[in-house]
Amino acid sequence: MVEEKSLHMTPDEFRRYGRAVVDWIADYYEKIETLPVLSQVKPGQIRALLPPKPPLNGEPFEIILDDMKRVVLPGITHWQSPNFFAFFPANASGPSILGDLLSSGLGVQGMLWSTSPACTELETHVLDWTVDMMGLPEKFKSTSTGGGVIQDSASSASLCALLAARERATKFASNEKGCDGRLVAYSSTQTHSSVEKAVKIAGLGRQNLRLIDVDEKFALRPDLLVEAIRKDREAGLIPCYVCATVGTTSSNAIDPLPEIGKTCRREGIWLHVDGAMLGTAAVCPEFRHLLDGIEFSDSYCFNPHKWMFTNFDCDCFFVADRAALIHTLSILPEYLRNQATESGAVIDYRDWHIPLGRRFRSLKLWFVIRHYGVEGLKALVRRHVEWAQKFARWVQEDNRFELAVPPPMNLVCFRHVGGDEVNQKIMDWLNQSGKIYLTHTRLKDRLTLRLCVGQTQTEERHVIQAWDLIRQAAQEIAGA
Amino acid sequence: MVEEKSLHMTPDEFRRYGRAVVDWIADYYEKIETLPVLSQVKPGQIRALLPPKPPLNGEPFEIILDDMKRVVLPGITHWQSPNFFAFFPANASGPSILGDLLSSGLGVQGMLWSTSPACTELETHVLDWTVDMMGLPEKFKSTSTGGGVIQDSASSASLCALLAARERATKFASNEKGCDGRLVAYSSTQTHSSVEKAVKIAGLGRQNLRLIDVDEKFALRPDLLVEAIRKDREAGLIPCYVCATVGTTSSNAIDPLPEIGKTCRREGIWLHVDGAMLGTAAVCPEFRHLLDGIEFSDSYCFNPHKWMFTNFDCDCFFVADRAALIHTLSILPEYLRNQATESGAVIDYRDWHIPLGRRFRSLKLWFVIRHYGVEGLKALVRRHVEWAQKFARWVQEDNRFELAVPPPMNLVCFRHVGGDEVNQKIMDWLNQSGKIYLTHTRLKDRLTLRLCVGQTQTEERHVIQAWDLIRQAAQEIAGA
């Protein structure tokens, strides 16, 4: 029995190995700038380093930790590198990592209020803080008719919003009887692919998703939305959901929320606003105009795990009418019944998203907001926007390059004037150099490079170096 | 600029604060046994300790960490306590917590192979290991036609399986055209509530979920399943999905997979098997009979975050035909295109679940399997089963108590012979004592207590103490 007991790590061993892991991470951040940003391994190369069968007997922790360097690091694309400008950022920070570590240590399940009241109440409270901090409508607060919840991702938030919209539009029949092919959803051609995925998952069908065309700045055209809704109503269909975006993935385009919102109000359609990356900007009052019209929305999300220094997963999802969401996703089997739930005085977050189990995710967000303070977050966001805007000016001033669209905030879409092939080669040259990582999109059917400034470790010098490298790549590839 | 830069935690500060957090967790585990298992706070009590507005300026880390004791701990129900016998366990362990810490530190997004090949390849490899380790069918391996993926929860796994089933049954029309009210799903009356939730989410409608009645041991009756399918076909409906359970939440009942599986094969219906808690038992060859018939299934999941010492979230979800799953959930916008994906030589796990973004969750599972070794995991699981069986014998030998059902493994369903009111009072007395936490269910409409042995820190003496307390409660409440 004594021997078997010793299978577990003792608290003293946990202290020792825990320090080793903390040091490993600190060392990693100290050297991260010197590592090739994009992993250069070939498919199968990492697996080939792993034994075909799991070990029969336990291995010493030192050996396991050593394999982080030998096996794992070569296959890592360094999202936390200051030279990571690809996709949207996923910026982590010290306070977030340590808040999350405490969540792992406590190991509680927050599915019900009663299964750890602090897990629920801290989440509700911090999301109410966030409403104030970002200047969001009061209706998104738990003290009003709505409330916030942490979801794993904006994809899941879009899906939950769609489900609530579906239920509201069918007067609660879609959960009961299923879909009948008449419900219609709307977004723009630039909306994140997760909305198409949600429309499929929720049983509406891709054919019932209208991808509304966009204007010169890649923002949804509200006149075409009105027209599409009218046509669908005439055809006997039931418009139920519009997803508008503040900061599309392709180009950071901002859909006109006031016009879209008024249409949704008039038509009784659920408006979900996806501010996954750009939503963080609203911590700065001078950028809140991006969210003008948010007061018309039924739900909204943004991801602190993208630009607000909180490691994945942390999507803040707000609804104006929590009853609609809860009604849609609520299930109460006997084995989950308890007095607190029956009293109606508490929130059971199980009814606010798809999974039942849930981690204590608000700890990391609480730690981030307290470590930086609201003023600290503002200062950091402003720097990122300032550097991205500087970069955009350098692009404009260099006649080999052009902006694909005026960059509203921290994402710059640009291209070499030499055409798609040159741009592809420039991107490949840059990414293979290991010194920088950026990705592309297509805008007006032209290959366009994207540079997004938002990593925790990024300083102005990294943006300057990025521009130097891009010019060097142009010289190598296009000879000018 | 220098001042602003210092907003971030430096690597040296991270070392210092990281050690403080590691020590905090080690201290917590050293004293966890002395803490009241079930939090006794009232609704609103935790929120009342928090300031109404977020701080404008950053706070010292020491102050933030101090609030873990002042604000958070009173509102924690200690899932990691050795005296936690409620619900199903959610057992964490040192190697898991540290593996997860490394995941937070690396901060990578594993949505595509190319966004961190190690994140994808380690996951694929460890899930292949798991197939061997648990004696699961070869078809669930990535080297065969199938493969495994880590989902957040068994709820999401059930949903993804249902979506793939829906697509297969409609010859890929449900994603395209939406649901039409004709698809039917089947489970037992004892199946986890997440299946009803999934059926609603996926647009089938609750009315199209048949809850098949169970036998004396609360296992699905395969004859009634055959009958229900026949009736639905006669009515022009399309049976598409059966969810069978190995270890129901209420009573750990085991549905007869061979009979159900043969029916599904004959009828061309997708069989999903949910082994969320009990699946871990299959690490021991002598318990693999629980999964007899799994070879007929199309998909299967179990949760290492329940009984295999891996902290939430970690549900292992396996499919026999990965193409069916990927076809169902795949989306490929331009900004995610890359050479590795186009080559077809890699897995992009984004297409295996609902969210796009994903954390490096296989690290913690890899650490757990390597730390304990397969033999270590076997030894620990055997102990839990042995103690639960001992507890069941004590119940049987005491004429004040009875077993509600013979306990197949590590969950004992029992009750005092004095009726519902006495059992409710016994449970309340026990949970309010702070010395133990257990929950209830209803079986044959009688309130039934559940004691599940599966926490990492639980030793035989805790089970003995639990039984002592239960007898003491009976004496206090029922005077005998």
XYZ file of N, CA and C in Angstrom, chain A residues 128-273:
438
model
N -19.049 41.428 -15.406
C -19.692 42.725 -15.162
C -18.643 43.860 -15.161
N -17.496 43.613 -14.533
C -16.383 44.571 -14.598
C -16.064 44.906 -16.059
N -16.020 43.858 -16.863
C -15.613 44.031 -18.263
C -16.599 44.931 -19.010
N -17.873 44.784 -18.693
C -18.877 45.654 -19.319
C -18.537 47.121 -19.039
N -18.224 47.420 -17.790
C -17.839 48.799 -17.434
C -16.543 49.213 -18.117
N -15.591 48.316 -18.069
C -14.238 48.601 -18.547
C -14.215 48.898 -20.042
N -15.127 48.254 -20.798
C -15.148 48.414 -22.246
C -16.271 49.346 -22.696
N -16.985 49.922 -21.754
C -18.096 50.802 -22.135
C -19.215 50.085 -22.871
N -19.483 48.846 -22.510
C -20.548 48.079 -23.174
C -21.903 48.427 -22.556
N -22.994 48.099 -23.232
C -24.324 48.438 -22.696
C -24.598 47.761 -21.351
N -25.279 48.482 -20.489
C -25.644 47.972 -19.168
C -26.424 46.660 -19.243
N -27.194 46.509 -20.323
C -28.043 45.311 -20.430
C -27.237 44.014 -20.436
N -25.939 44.108 -20.712
C -25.087 42.914 -20.709
C -24.636 42.510 -19.303
N -25.069 43.295 -18.313
C -24.647 42.977 -16.945
C -25.601 41.996 -16.273
N -25.058 41.221 -15.369
C -25.876 40.274 -14.598
C -26.850 41.011 -13.697
N -26.518 42.247 -13.353
C -27.400 43.037 -12.491
C -28.568 43.627 -13.288
N -28.512 43.507 -14.607
C -29.627 43.912 -15.477
C -30.331 42.640 -15.971
N -30.790 42.644 -17.202
C -31.500 41.476 -17.731
C -30.580 40.421 -18.334
N -29.304 40.795 -18.501
C -28.413 39.907 -19.232
C -27.344 39.282 -18.376
N -26.139 39.243 -18.921
C -25.015 38.689 -18.186
C -23.963 38.140 -19.122
N -22.806 37.869 -18.545
C -21.687 37.365 -19.328
C -21.253 35.993 -18.852
N -20.607 35.275 -19.750
C -20.091 33.940 -19.439
C -18.823 33.747 -20.267
N -17.894 32.975 -19.747
C -16.692 32.674 -20.524
C -16.932 31.414 -21.349
N -16.773 31.557 -22.647
C -16.853 30.417 -23.569
C -15.436 30.057 -24.007
N -15.283 28.893 -24.626
C -13.941 28.536 -25.087
C -13.495 29.388 -26.268
N -14.421 29.769 -27.121
C -14.010 30.464 -28.340
C -15.179 31.240 -28.918
N -14.853 32.157 -29.820
C -15.894 32.928 -30.488
C -16.765 32.026 -31.361
N -16.203 30.903 -31.821
C -17.008 29.942 -32.585
C -18.170 29.438 -31.745
N -17.881 29.053 -30.521
C -18.933 28.537 -29.645
C -19.916 29.635 -29.262
N -19.414 30.853 -29.095
C -20.299 31.975 -28.777
C -21.278 32.225 -29.921
N -20.768 32.233 -31.152
C -21.646 32.433 -32.320
C -22.716 31.351 -32.371
N -22.306 30.119 -32.069
C -23.246 28.999 -32.106
C -24.317 29.146 -31.027
N -23.912 29.477 -29.805
C -24.905 29.628 -28.726
C -25.878 30.758 -29.047
N -25.353 31.843 -29.606
C -26.230 32.959 -29.984
C -27.223 32.506 -31.052
N -26.728 31.736 -32.010
C -27.611 31.256 -33.073
C -28.705 30.349 -32.510
N -28.343 29.503 -31.565
C -29.332 28.597 -30.981
C -30.427 29.379 -30.245
N -30.011 30.395 -29.505
C -31.005 31.213 -28.795
C -31.880 31.961 -29.804
N -31.261 32.424 -30.878
C -32.010 33.125 -31.932
C -33.038 32.200 -32.582
N -32.600 30.978 -32.831
C -33.451 29.946 -33.443
C -34.666 29.682 -32.565
N -34.415 29.545 -31.264
C -35.506 29.287 -30.329
C -36.471 30.454 -30.254
N -35.915 31.671 -30.216
C -36.772 32.843 -30.091
C -37.660 32.993 -31.332
N -37.058 32.748 -32.489
C -37.804 32.938 -33.741
C -38.899 31.892 -33.929
N -38.695 30.723 -33.334
C -39.701 29.659 -33.513
C -40.623 29.562 -32.300
N -40.563 30.551 -31.459
C -41.353 30.526 -30.213
C -41.107 29.217 -29.466
N -39.839 28.887 -29.321
C -39.381 27.723 -28.548
C -39.786 26.378 -29.157
N -39.993 26.334 -30.451
C -40.367 25.067 -31.092
C -39.166 24.328 -31.668
N -38.066 25.009 -31.932
C -36.965 24.337 -32.630
C -36.284 23.304 -31.729
N -36.165 23.594 -30.461
C -35.630 22.586 -29.532
C -36.547 21.381 -29.453
N -37.820 21.646 -29.520
C -38.816 20.612 -29.292
C -39.039 19.757 -30.546
N -39.256 20.433 -31.659
C -39.632 19.712 -32.882
C -38.497 19.587 -33.891
N -37.428 20.338 -33.681
C -36.335 20.329 -34.644
C -36.523 21.403 -35.693
N -35.544 21.536 -36.545
C -35.604 22.548 -37.600
C -36.437 22.037 -38.765
N -36.960 22.975 -39.541
C -37.800 22.566 -40.662
C -37.354 23.189 -41.985
N -36.131 23.728 -41.995
C -35.606 24.254 -43.255
C -36.043 25.665 -43.581
N -36.798 26.317 -42.685
C -37.293 27.658 -43.012
C -36.531 28.779 -42.321
N -35.675 28.450 -41.362
C -34.946 29.493 -40.638
C -33.761 29.987 -41.462
N -33.546 31.303 -41.449
C -32.468 31.885 -42.249
C -31.560 32.741 -41.377
N -30.256 32.648 -41.640
C -29.256 33.454 -40.941
C -28.501 34.311 -41.956
N -27.921 35.421 -41.464
C -27.248 36.389 -42.334
C -25.902 36.784 -41.751
N -24.922 36.877 -42.631
C -23.659 37.491 -42.237
C -23.066 38.073 -43.509
N -21.859 38.591 -43.442
C -21.274 39.115 -44.675
C -20.375 38.051 -45.297
N -19.934 38.310 -46.503
C -19.000 37.389 -47.171
C -17.675 37.315 -46.410
N -17.443 38.295 -45.537
C -16.181 38.363 -44.799
C -16.274 37.791 -43.386
N -17.467 37.390 -42.994
C -17.660 36.894 -41.633
C -16.850 35.623 -41.406
N -16.445 35.433 -40.171
C -15.621 34.273 -39.832
C -16.321 32.960 -40.203
N -15.537 32.006 -40.649
C -16.066 30.713 -41.099
C -16.851 29.985 -40.011
N -16.650 30.359 -38.761
C -17.363 29.674 -37.678
C -18.865 29.906 -37.765
N -19.295 30.972 -38.413
C -20.740 31.198 -38.542
C -21.344 30.185 -39.512
N -20.638 29.910 -40.601
C -21.118 28.858 -41.505
C -21.144 27.515 -40.776
N -20.121 27.269 -39.976
C -20.067 26.021 -39.198
C -21.242 25.953 -38.221
N -21.540 27.065 -37.574
C -22.649 27.104 -36.607
C -23.987 26.849 -37.294
N -24.152 27.425 -38.468
C -25.412 27.270 -39.202
C -25.626 25.801 -39.594
N -24.519 25.125 -39.919
C -24.617 23.687 -40.208
C -24.931 22.904 -38.936
N -24.174 23.163 -37.885
C -24.365 22.423 -36.625
C -25.799 22.568 -36.134
N -26.327 23.801 -36.188
C -27.647 24.072 -35.606
C -28.798 23.572 -36.471
N -28.463 22.942 -37.594
C -29.513 22.318 -38.393
C -30.262 23.267 -39.317
N -29.730 24.494 -39.513
C -30.377 25.416 -40.442
C -30.032 25.071 -41.888
N -28.790 24.617 -42.078
C -28.329 24.303 -43.421
C -27.620 25.482 -44.059
N -26.513 25.162 -44.746
C -25.689 26.214 -45.359
C -26.469 27.026 -46.384
N -27.426 26.378 -47.031
C -28.219 27.108 -48.036
C -29.079 28.194 -47.413
N -29.267 28.119 -46.115
C -30.054 29.142 -45.428
C -29.183 30.175 -44.724
N -27.927 30.223 -45.125
C -27.060 31.305 -44.657
C -26.847 32.249 -45.834
N -27.254 33.493 -45.665
C -27.063 34.489 -46.727
C -25.770 35.246 -46.458
N -24.833 35.133 -47.392
C -23.586 35.885 -47.248
C -23.735 37.208 -47.994
N -23.989 38.259 -47.248
C -24.282 39.569 -47.829
C -22.989 40.216 -48.323
N -23.069 40.845 -49.466
C -21.883 41.458 -50.069
C -21.417 42.671 -49.253
N -20.173 43.062 -49.517
C -19.548 44.110 -48.701
C -19.188 45.330 -49.543
N -18.863 46.419 -48.848
C -18.473 47.648 -49.540
C -16.958 47.667 -49.790
N -16.459 48.801 -50.189
C -15.037 48.946 -50.515
C -14.122 48.597 -49.339
N -14.637 48.853 -48.142
C -13.831 48.568 -46.943
C -14.131 47.181 -46.368
N -14.797 46.367 -47.146
C -15.126 44.994 -46.762
C -16.114 44.904 -45.600
N -16.914 45.966 -45.441
C -17.953 45.969 -44.411
C -19.288 45.588 -45.037
N -20.097 44.866 -44.282
C -21.415 44.418 -44.754
C -22.244 45.608 -45.246
N -22.912 45.438 -46.375
C -23.767 46.504 -46.926
C -25.175 46.360 -46.366
N -25.565 47.287 -45.500
C -26.869 47.147 -44.826
C -28.048 47.200 -45.786
N -27.891 47.893 -46.915
C -29.002 47.935 -47.870
C -29.254 46.548 -48.466
N -28.178 45.810 -48.697
C -28.341 44.464 -49.245
C -28.910 43.500 -48.198
N -28.608 43.770 -46.939
C -29.186 42.955 -45.862
C -30.702 43.137 -45.833
N -31.132 44.386 -45.880
C -32.573 44.686 -45.873
C -33.266 43.963 -47.030
N -32.630 44.036 -48.176
C -33.175 43.425 -49.382
C -33.278 41.894 -49.242
N -32.233 41.293 -48.684
C -32.215 39.835 -48.524
C -33.300 39.380 -47.553
N -33.459 40.128 -46.481
C -34.491 39.776 -45.498
C -35.879 39.853 -46.142
N -36.066 40.919 -46.906
C -37.363 41.103 -47.566
C -37.684 39.921 -48.487
N -36.693 39.547 -49.271
C -36.891 38.428 -50.192
C -37.223 37.138 -49.457
N -36.502 36.903 -48.366
C -36.738 35.670 -47.607
C -38.125 35.664 -46.988
N -38.545 36.795 -46.480
C -39.894 36.856 -45.895
C -40.940 36.588 -46.986
N -40.705 37.164 -48.136
C -41.648 36.943 -49.246
C -41.727 35.466 -49.628
N -40.587 34.793 -49.472
C -40.550 33.371 -49.833
C -41.082 32.483 -48.705
N -41.586 33.115 -47.636
C -42.160 32.323 -46.544
C -41.125 31.801 -45.561
N -39.905 32.313 -45.651
C -38.847 31.869 -44.739
C -38.841 32.740 -43.472
N -38.064 32.298 -42.492
C -38.062 32.974 -41.190
C -36.658 33.490 -40.858
N -36.386 34.757 -41.158
C -35.085 35.334 -40.776
C -34.944 35.337 -39.254
N -33.839 34.799 -38.733
C -33.731 34.714 -37.261
C -32.443 35.243 -36.680
N -31.401 35.416 -37.487
C -30.080 35.663 -36.888
C -29.216 36.455 -37.850
N -28.632 37.527 -37.350
C -27.611 38.247 -38.107
C -26.338 38.246 -37.273
N -25.216 37.884 -37.891
C -23.931 38.022 -37.217
C -23.159 39.151 -37.876
N -22.931 40.219 -37.125
C -22.110 41.335 -37.608
C -20.744 41.255 -36.939
N -19.733 41.743 -37.625
C -18.374 41.602 -37.113
C -17.715 42.954 -36.897
N -17.034 43.072 -35.784
C -16.196 44.244 -35.537
C -14.757 43.759 -35.616
N -14.200 43.906 -36.825
C -12.845 43.413 -37.042
C -12.821 42.036 -37.668
N -13.151 41.967 -38.965
C -13.150 40.659 -39.628
C -11.745 40.056 -39.653
N -11.680 38.732 -39.783
C -10.399 38.042 -39.728
C -9.530 38.402 -40.926
N -10.146 38.541 -42.063
C -9.395 38.824 -43.267
C -8.718 40.191 -43.191
N -9.511 41.233 -42.902
C -8.991 42.601 -43.069
C -9.359 43.539 -41.937
N -9.931 43.019 -40.851
C -10.348 43.878 -39.735
C -11.475 44.847 -40.115
N -12.275 44.494 -41.081
C -13.392 45.349 -41.483
C -14.417 45.430 -40.359
N -15.098 46.579 -40.310
C -16.069 46.828 -39.246
C -17.445 47.009 -39.865
N -18.321 46.065 -39.571
C -19.675 46.156 -40.123
C -20.420 47.319 -39.456
N -21.296 48.003 -40.217
C -22.004 49.167 -39.679
C -23.115 48.747 -38.712
N -22.769 48.675 -37.433
C -23.722 48.173 -36.435
C -24.995 49.014 -36.328
N -24.922 50.362 -36.403
C -26.183 51.111 -36.240
C -27.230 50.732 -37.290
N -26.829 50.698 -38.544
C -27.795 50.376 -39.595
C -28.266 48.926 -39.472
N -27.310 48.020 -39.268
C -27.673 46.606 -39.126
C -28.571 46.420 -37.911
N -28.205 47.092 -36.830
C -28.959 46.958 -35.585
C -30.390 47.436 -35.727
N -30.563 48.571 -36.395
C -31.931 49.087 -36.564
C -32.765 48.126 -37.409
N -32.141 47.566 -38.415
C -32.854 46.581 -39.238
C -33.275 45.375 -38.390
N -32.357 44.885 -37.600
C -32.671 43.712 -36.763
C -33.792 44.029 -35.775
N -33.726 45.201 -35.163
C -34.791 45.601 -34.236
C -36.159 45.607 -34.935
N -36.164 46.257 -36.094
C -37.413 46.411 -36.825
C -37.974 45.045 -37.222
N -37.061 44.151 -37.581
C -37.480 42.850 -38.100
C -37.597 41.792 -37.005
N -37.215 42.147 -35.794
C -37.258 41.163 -34.707
C -36.263 40.034 -34.891
N -35.101 40.374 -35.408
C -34.056 39.367 -35.656
C -32.951 39.506 -34.609
N -32.447 38.381 -34.131
C -31.363 38.365 -33.137
C -30.078 38.876 -33.789
N -29.492 39.905 -33.194
C -28.207 40.418 -33.695
C -27.079 39.982 -32.764
N -26.187 39.175 -33.325
C -24.966 38.807 -32.582
C -23.803 39.591 -33.173
N -22.985 40.174 -32.308
C -21.815 40.919 -32.766
C -20.553 40.188 -32.342
